[in-house]
């Protein structure tokens, strides 16, 4: 946030966040009070060192249960080892020229993928922090604005990344990863399917993939829509949402049983959905709204609990620069969601 090159990204994100609205609910669908009647309970999993962290991304390593968290403010990536109450710096700010750390994922071979909204994505060895590969958006005169946001990994090792300004999804194949570097390849253009919005407006944000590798699900945050991308045919369709919508939806987490968990940032809300077998329908099954979530940007479900990033973007962060003072930055643990 201290560099001129990051300013457009900050302004774009701030505008998008202020457009967030409460997710609609079907009549009679009650918000669940924390801990009430066996409902979800919110606690703190661990803290993040630093006064201006403003975290956004999170990923868990299923082999070691280590958690990684990325800072939108300066691109620092933190590592929280199992049983520790405070994370440590894993990749310092500015590593390899990284300005932000938006989307994070750990693949089956223990490699950490980190998106930078201003440039692209880099892949790191979780053993020693060395960079293994990097892929950047096209640059030069006439190149359109970009905002590389979130990513997901399919069973065959392919990565898919959302561009929140262009409304497209990029792809990095295992073959491209083996080459070590390159320009991000556009795989799917969702703009014909997206609802109309102002030119340059925010669109795609969180993205997940079907555990069987059949399709992707990507959310349009301002409009509250969820889109299904068929990985075989390339067909794009809007998912039928039953019981609510996905307005202000940021990060997504999809479990093998079809449970979709969603972080709605500006409304301090988490929702749980049941996705149909073919990914064309999703039913709202639970809603949790609580100010202690502190603008949740994304989440990861691991070992029976949901880890939620408390961004505090409204305390002097991207939502309201120069306004408010953040408290200690933490990651929440939510049980029962």
Coordinates of C-alpha atoms in Angstrom, one line a residue:
X1 CA 0.0 0.0 0.0
X2 CA 3.0 2.3 0.2
X3 CA 3.8 2.1 -3.4
X4 CA 2.2 4.0 -6.3
X5 CA 1.9 0.8 -8.3
X6 CA -0.4 -0.6 -5.7
X7 CA -2.7 2.4 -5.5
X8 CA -5.1 1.4 -8.3
X9 CA -5.6 -2.0 -6.7
X10 CA -6.3 -0.4 -3.3
X11 CA -8.9 1.9 -4.9
X12 CA -10.5 -0.9 -6.8
X13 CA -10.8 -3.1 -3.7
X14 CA -12.1 -0.2 -1.6
X15 CA -14.8 0.6 -4.1
X16 CA -15.8 -3.1 -4.3
X17 CA -16.0 -3.6 -0.6
X18 CA -18.2 -0.5 0.0
X19 CA -20.7 -2.0 -2.5
X20 CA -21.2 -5.0 -0.4
X21 CA -24.7 -5.7 0.9
X22 CA -26.2 -8.1 3.3
X23 CA -26.8 -11.5 1.8
X24 CA -30.5 -12.0 1.2
X25 CA -32.2 -14.8 3.2
X26 CA -35.4 -16.7 2.6
X27 CA -38.2 -15.8 5.0
X28 CA -37.8 -17.7 8.2
X29 CA -34.1 -18.4 7.7
X30 CA -32.7 -17.2 11.1
X31 CA -29.2 -15.9 11.7
X32 CA -27.5 -18.2 14.2
X33 CA -26.2 -16.6 17.4
X34 CA -22.8 -17.8 18.3
X35 CA -23.1 -20.8 20.6
X36 CA -26.9 -20.6 20.9
X37 CA -28.8 -23.9 20.7
X38 CA -25.7 -25.8 19.6
X39 CA -25.0 -23.3 16.9
X40 CA -21.5 -22.1 15.7
X41 CA -19.0 -20.9 18.3
X42 CA -16.3 -18.3 17.5
X43 CA -12.9 -18.3 19.2
X44 CA -9.4 -17.1 18.3
X45 CA -7.1 -19.7 16.6
X46 CA -4.0 -17.6 16.6
X47 CA -2.7 -14.0 16.2
X48 CA -0.6 -12.4 13.5
X49 CA 2.4 -10.2 14.5
X50 CA 2.4 -6.6 13.2
X51 CA 0.4 -3.4 13.6
X52 CA -0.8 -3.1 9.9
X53 CA -1.2 -6.6 8.7
X54 CA -4.7 -6.4 7.1
X55 CA -4.8 -10.1 6.2
X56 CA -6.8 -11.5 3.3
X57 CA -5.8 -15.0 2.1
X58 CA -5.5 -18.3 4.0
X59 CA -4.5 -21.8 3.2
X60 CA -3.9 -25.0 5.1
X61 CA -1.4 -27.7 4.4
X62 CA -3.3 -31.0 4.8
X63 CA -0.1 -33.0 5.3
X64 CA 1.2 -31.0 8.3
X65 CA -1.9 -28.9 9.3
X66 CA 0.3 -25.8 9.1
X67 CA -1.7 -22.6 8.2
X68 CA -0.5 -19.8 5.9
X69 CA -2.0 -16.3 5.9
X70 CA -1.3 -13.5 3.5
X71 CA -1.3 -9.7 4.1
X72 CA -3.1 -7.5 1.6
X73 CA -1.2 -4.5 3.0
X74 CA 2.4 -5.5 2.1
X75 CA 2.4 -9.1 0.8
X76 CA 3.9 -10.7 3.9
X77 CA 3.0 -14.4 4.2
X78 CA 2.7 -15.7 7.8
X79 CA 2.9 -19.3 8.9
X80 CA 1.1 -20.7 12.0
X81 CA 2.3 -24.1 13.1
X82 CA -0.1 -26.5 14.9
X83 CA -0.5 -25.7 18.5
X84 CA 1.0 -22.2 18.3
X85 CA -0.9 -19.2 19.5
X86 CA 0.9 -16.8 17.2
X87 CA 2.0 -17.0 13.6
X88 CA 5.5 -16.2 12.4
X89 CA 6.7 -14.5 9.2
X90 CA 7.3 -17.1 6.5
X91 CA 7.8 -14.8 3.5
X92 CA 8.7 -11.2 4.4
X93 CA 7.1 -8.2 2.8
X94 CA 8.4 -7.5 -0.7
X95 CA 9.8 -11.0 -1.3
X96 CA 10.3 -11.3 -5.1
X97 CA 8.7 -7.9 -5.5
X98 CA 5.4 -9.1 -4.1
X99 CA 3.0 -6.2 -3.0
X100 CA 0.0 -8.2 -1.8
X101 CA -0.9 -11.7 -0.8
X102 CA -4.5 -12.2 -1.7
X103 CA -5.2 -15.8 -2.6
X104 CA -3.3 -18.7 -1.0
X105 CA -3.4 -22.5 -1.7
X106 CA -1.2 -25.4 -0.8
X107 CA -1.1 -28.1 -3.4
X108 CA -0.7 -31.9 -3.0
X109 CA 3.1 -31.7 -3.2
X110 CA 3.3 -29.1 -0.4
X111 CA 3.9 -26.1 -2.7
X112 CA 2.4 -22.8 -1.6
X113 CA 0.7 -20.7 -4.3
X114 CA 0.3 -17.0 -3.6
X115 CA -1.5 -14.4 -5.7
X116 CA -0.4 -10.8 -5.9
X117 CA -3.3 -8.6 -7.2
X118 CA -0.9 -6.4 -9.0
X119 CA 1.2 -8.9 -10.9
X120 CA 0.1 -12.6 -10.9
X121 CA 1.0 -15.7 -8.9
X122 CA 4.1 -17.2 -7.4
X123 CA 4.8 -20.7 -6.1
X124 CA 7.0 -21.4 -3.1
X125 CA 8.5 -24.4 -1.4
X126 CA 7.0 -24.7 2.1
X127 CA 10.2 -26.3 3.3
X128 CA 12.5 -23.4 2.8
X129 CA 10.5 -20.6 1.3
X130 CA 12.3 -20.6 -2.1
X131 CA 10.4 -19.5 -5.1
X132 CA 9.8 -22.4 -7.5
X133 CA 7.8 -20.6 -10.2
X134 CA 6.0 -17.4 -11.1
X135 CA 3.5 -16.3 -13.7
X136 CA 2.6 -12.7 -14.4
X137 CA -0.2 -10.8 -16.3
X138 CA 0.6 -9.3 -19.6
X139 CA 2.2 -5.9 -19.3
X140 CA 3.0 -2.9 -21.6
X141 CA 1.2 -0.1 -23.3
X142 CA -2.5 -0.9 -23.9
X143 CA -2.6 -3.7 -21.5
X144 CA -6.0 -3.7 -19.5
X145 CA -6.2 -3.2 -15.8
X146 CA -6.0 -6.4 -13.8
X147 CA -6.8 -7.5 -10.2
X148 CA -5.6 -11.1 -9.6
X149 CA -7.6 -12.2 -6.7
X150 CA -8.2 -15.8 -5.6
X151 CA -7.2 -19.2 -6.9
X152 CA -8.1 -22.9 -6.7
X153 CA -6.3 -26.1 -7.5
X154 CA -7.9 -29.1 -9.3
X155 CA -7.0 -32.7 -8.7
X156 CA -4.8 -32.8 -11.9
X157 CA -2.6 -30.0 -10.4
X158 CA -4.0 -27.2 -12.6
X159 CA -4.4 -23.8 -10.9
X160 CA -7.3 -21.4 -11.8
X161 CA -7.2 -17.7 -10.8
X162 CA -9.9 -15.0 -10.8
X163 CA -9.4 -11.5 -12.3
X164 CA -11.8 -9.3 -10.5
X165 CA -11.6 -6.4 -12.9
X166 CA -11.6 -8.3 -16.2
X167 CA -14.1 -11.0 -15.2
X168 CA -11.9 -13.8 -16.5
X169 CA -10.3 -16.9 -15.1
X170 CA -6.7 -17.7 -15.8
X171 CA -5.1 -21.1 -15.9
X172 CA -1.7 -22.5 -15.0
X173 CA -1.2 -26.1 -16.1
X174 CA 1.3 -28.6 -14.5
X175 CA 3.4 -28.3 -17.7
X176 CA 3.5 -24.5 -17.3
X177 CA 4.4 -24.9 -13.7
X178 CA 7.3 -27.2 -14.6
X179 CA 8.6 -24.5 -17.0
X180 CA 8.9 -22.2 -14.0
X181 CA 7.6 -18.9 -15.5
X182 CA 5.4 -17.4 -18.1
X183 CA 2.5 -15.1 -18.8
X184 CA -0.8 -16.0 -17.2
X185 CA -3.0 -17.8 -19.8
X186 CA -6.7 -16.8 -20.0
X187 CA -8.9 -19.9 -19.8
X188 CA -12.5 -18.6 -19.4
X189 CA -14.1 -15.3 -20.1
X190 CA -17.2 -15.0 -17.9
X191 CA -18.1 -11.4 -18.9
X192 CA -20.9 -12.5 -21.3
X193 CA -22.6 -14.4 -18.4
X194 CA -22.1 -11.7 -15.7
X195 CA -24.9 -9.2 -14.9
X196 CA -24.2 -5.7 -16.2
X197 CA -22.1 -3.4 -14.0
X198 CA -20.2 -0.1 -14.5
X199 CA -17.1 -0.3 -16.7
X200 CA -14.1 -1.4 -14.6
X201 CA -16.4 -2.6 -11.8
X202 CA -15.4 -5.5 -9.5
X203 CA -16.8 -8.9 -10.4
X204 CA -15.2 -12.3 -9.7
X205 CA -13.7 -13.0 -6.3
X206 CA -13.5 -16.3 -4.5
X207 CA -13.2 -19.5 -6.5
X208 CA -13.3 -23.3 -5.6
X209 CA -13.1 -26.5 -7.6
X210 CA -15.2 -29.6 -7.5
X211 CA -13.1 -32.4 -5.7
X212 CA -13.7 -34.6 -8.7
X213 CA -12.3 -32.0 -11.1
X214 CA -15.5 -31.5 -13.1
X215 CA -16.2 -27.8 -12.6
X216 CA -15.2 -24.5 -11.0
X217 CA -17.5 -22.3 -8.8
X218 CA -16.7 -18.6 -8.8
X219 CA -18.6 -15.8 -7.0
X220 CA -19.5 -12.4 -8.4
X221 CA -19.2 -10.4 -5.1
X222 CA -21.2 -7.2 -5.9
X223 CA -24.1 -9.0 -7.6
X224 CA -24.3 -12.0 -5.3
X225 CA -24.2 -14.6 -8.0
X226 CA -22.4 -17.9 -8.2
X227 CA -21.1 -19.3 -11.5
X228 CA -20.3 -22.8 -12.6
X229 CA -17.6 -23.3 -15.2
X230 CA -17.6 -26.8 -16.8
X231 CA -14.0 -27.8 -17.1
X232 CA -14.7 -30.2 -20.0
X233 CA -16.9 -28.1 -22.2
X234 CA -16.1 -24.6 -21.0
X235 CA -19.8 -23.9 -20.5
X236 CA -20.6 -21.2 -18.0
X237 CA -23.9 -21.0 -16.2
X238 CA -25.3 -19.2 -13.1
X239 CA -25.9 -21.5 -10.2
X240 CA -29.4 -21.5 -8.8
X241 CA -29.2 -20.3 -5.2
X242 CA -32.1 -21.4 -2.9
X243 CA -32.7 -19.4 0.3
X244 CA -30.4 -16.5 -0.2
X245 CA -27.7 -14.9 -2.3
X246 CA -23.9 -14.3 -2.2
X247 CA -23.7 -10.5 -2.0
X248 CA -20.5 -9.3 -0.4
X249 CA -19.2 -12.9 -0.7
X250 CA -15.4 -13.0 -0.7
X251 CA -13.6 -16.3 0.0
X252 CA -15.1 -19.7 -0.6
X253 CA -14.4 -23.2 0.8
X254 CA -15.8 -26.4 -0.7
X255 CA -15.7 -29.7 1.1
X256 CA -15.8 -33.1 -0.6
X257 CA -19.4 -33.6 0.7
X258 CA -20.6 -30.6 -1.2
X259 CA -20.7 -28.2 1.7
X260 CA -19.8 -24.7 0.6
X261 CA -18.7 -22.2 3.2
X262 CA -18.6 -18.5 2.3
X263 CA -17.2 -15.4 3.9
X264 CA -19.2 -12.2 3.3
X265 CA -16.8 -9.4 4.2
X266 CA -18.6 -6.1 4.8
X267 CA -21.6 -7.8 6.6
X268 CA -19.5 -9.8 9.1
X269 CA -21.3 -12.9 7.9
X270 CA -20.5 -16.5 7.2
X271 CA -22.9 -18.8 5.3
X272 CA -23.1 -22.5 4.6
X273 CA -24.6 -24.0 1.5
X274 CA -25.3 -27.5 0.2
X275 CA -24.2 -27.8 -3.4
X276 CA -26.1 -30.2 -5.6
X277 CA -24.3 -33.3 -7.0
X278 CA -23.8 -31.6 -10.4
X279 CA -23.0 -28.1 -9.1
X280 CA -25.9 -26.3 -10.7
X281 CA -27.9 -25.6 -7.5
X282 CA -27.0 -24.6 -3.9
X283 CA -29.2 -24.3 -0.9
X284 CA -28.6 -22.0 2.1
X285 CA -28.4 -24.1 5.3
X286 CA -26.9 -21.8 7.9
X287 CA -26.1 -18.1 8.4
X288 CA -23.9 -16.7 11.1
X289 CA -23.5 -12.9 11.5
X290 CA -21.3 -11.5 14.3
X291 CA -19.2 -8.3 14.6
X292 CA -16.3 -10.3 16.1
X293 CA -15.6 -11.7 12.6
X294 CA -14.1 -8.2 11.9
X295 CA -14.7 -8.1 8.1
X296 CA -14.0 -11.8 7.2
X297 CA -12.3 -12.0 3.8
X298 CA -11.8 -15.7 3.4
X299 CA -11.9 -19.0 5.2
X300 CA -10.5 -22.6 5.2
X301 CA -12.2 -25.7 6.7
X302 CA -9.7 -28.0 8.4
X303 CA -9.9 -30.7 11.0
X304 CA -13.6 -30.0 12.0
X305 CA -13.3 -26.3 12.3
X306 CA -13.5 -23.3 10.0
X307 CA -10.6 -20.8 10.1
X308 CA -11.7 -17.3 9.2
X309 CA -9.4 -14.4 8.4
X310 CA -10.4 -11.3 10.4
X311 CA -9.2 -8.6 8.0
X312 CA -10.2 -5.4 9.9
X313 CA -10.2 -3.7 6.5
X314 CA -12.5 -1.0 8.0
X315 CA -9.9 0.0 10.7
X316 CA -7.5 2.1 8.6
X317 CA -7.3 -0.6 5.9
X318 CA -8.5 -0.7 2.3
X319 CA -12.1 0.0 3.2
X320 CA -11.3 3.2 5.1
X321 CA -7.7 4.4 4.8
X322 CA -6.8 6.8 7.6
X323 CA -9.9 6.0 9.7
X324 CA -9.9 3.8 12.8
X325 CA -7.3 1.9 14.6
X326 CA -7.1 -1.9 14.3
X327 CA -6.7 -4.2 17.3
X328 CA -4.4 -7.3 17.3
X329 CA -4.9 -9.1 14.0
X330 CA -6.1 -12.7 14.4
X331 CA -7.6 -15.6 12.7
X332 CA -10.8 -16.9 14.1
X333 CA -11.8 -20.6 14.6
X334 CA -15.5 -21.3 14.1
X335 CA -16.9 -24.6 15.2
X336 CA -20.3 -25.9 14.1
X337 CA -20.5 -24.1 10.7

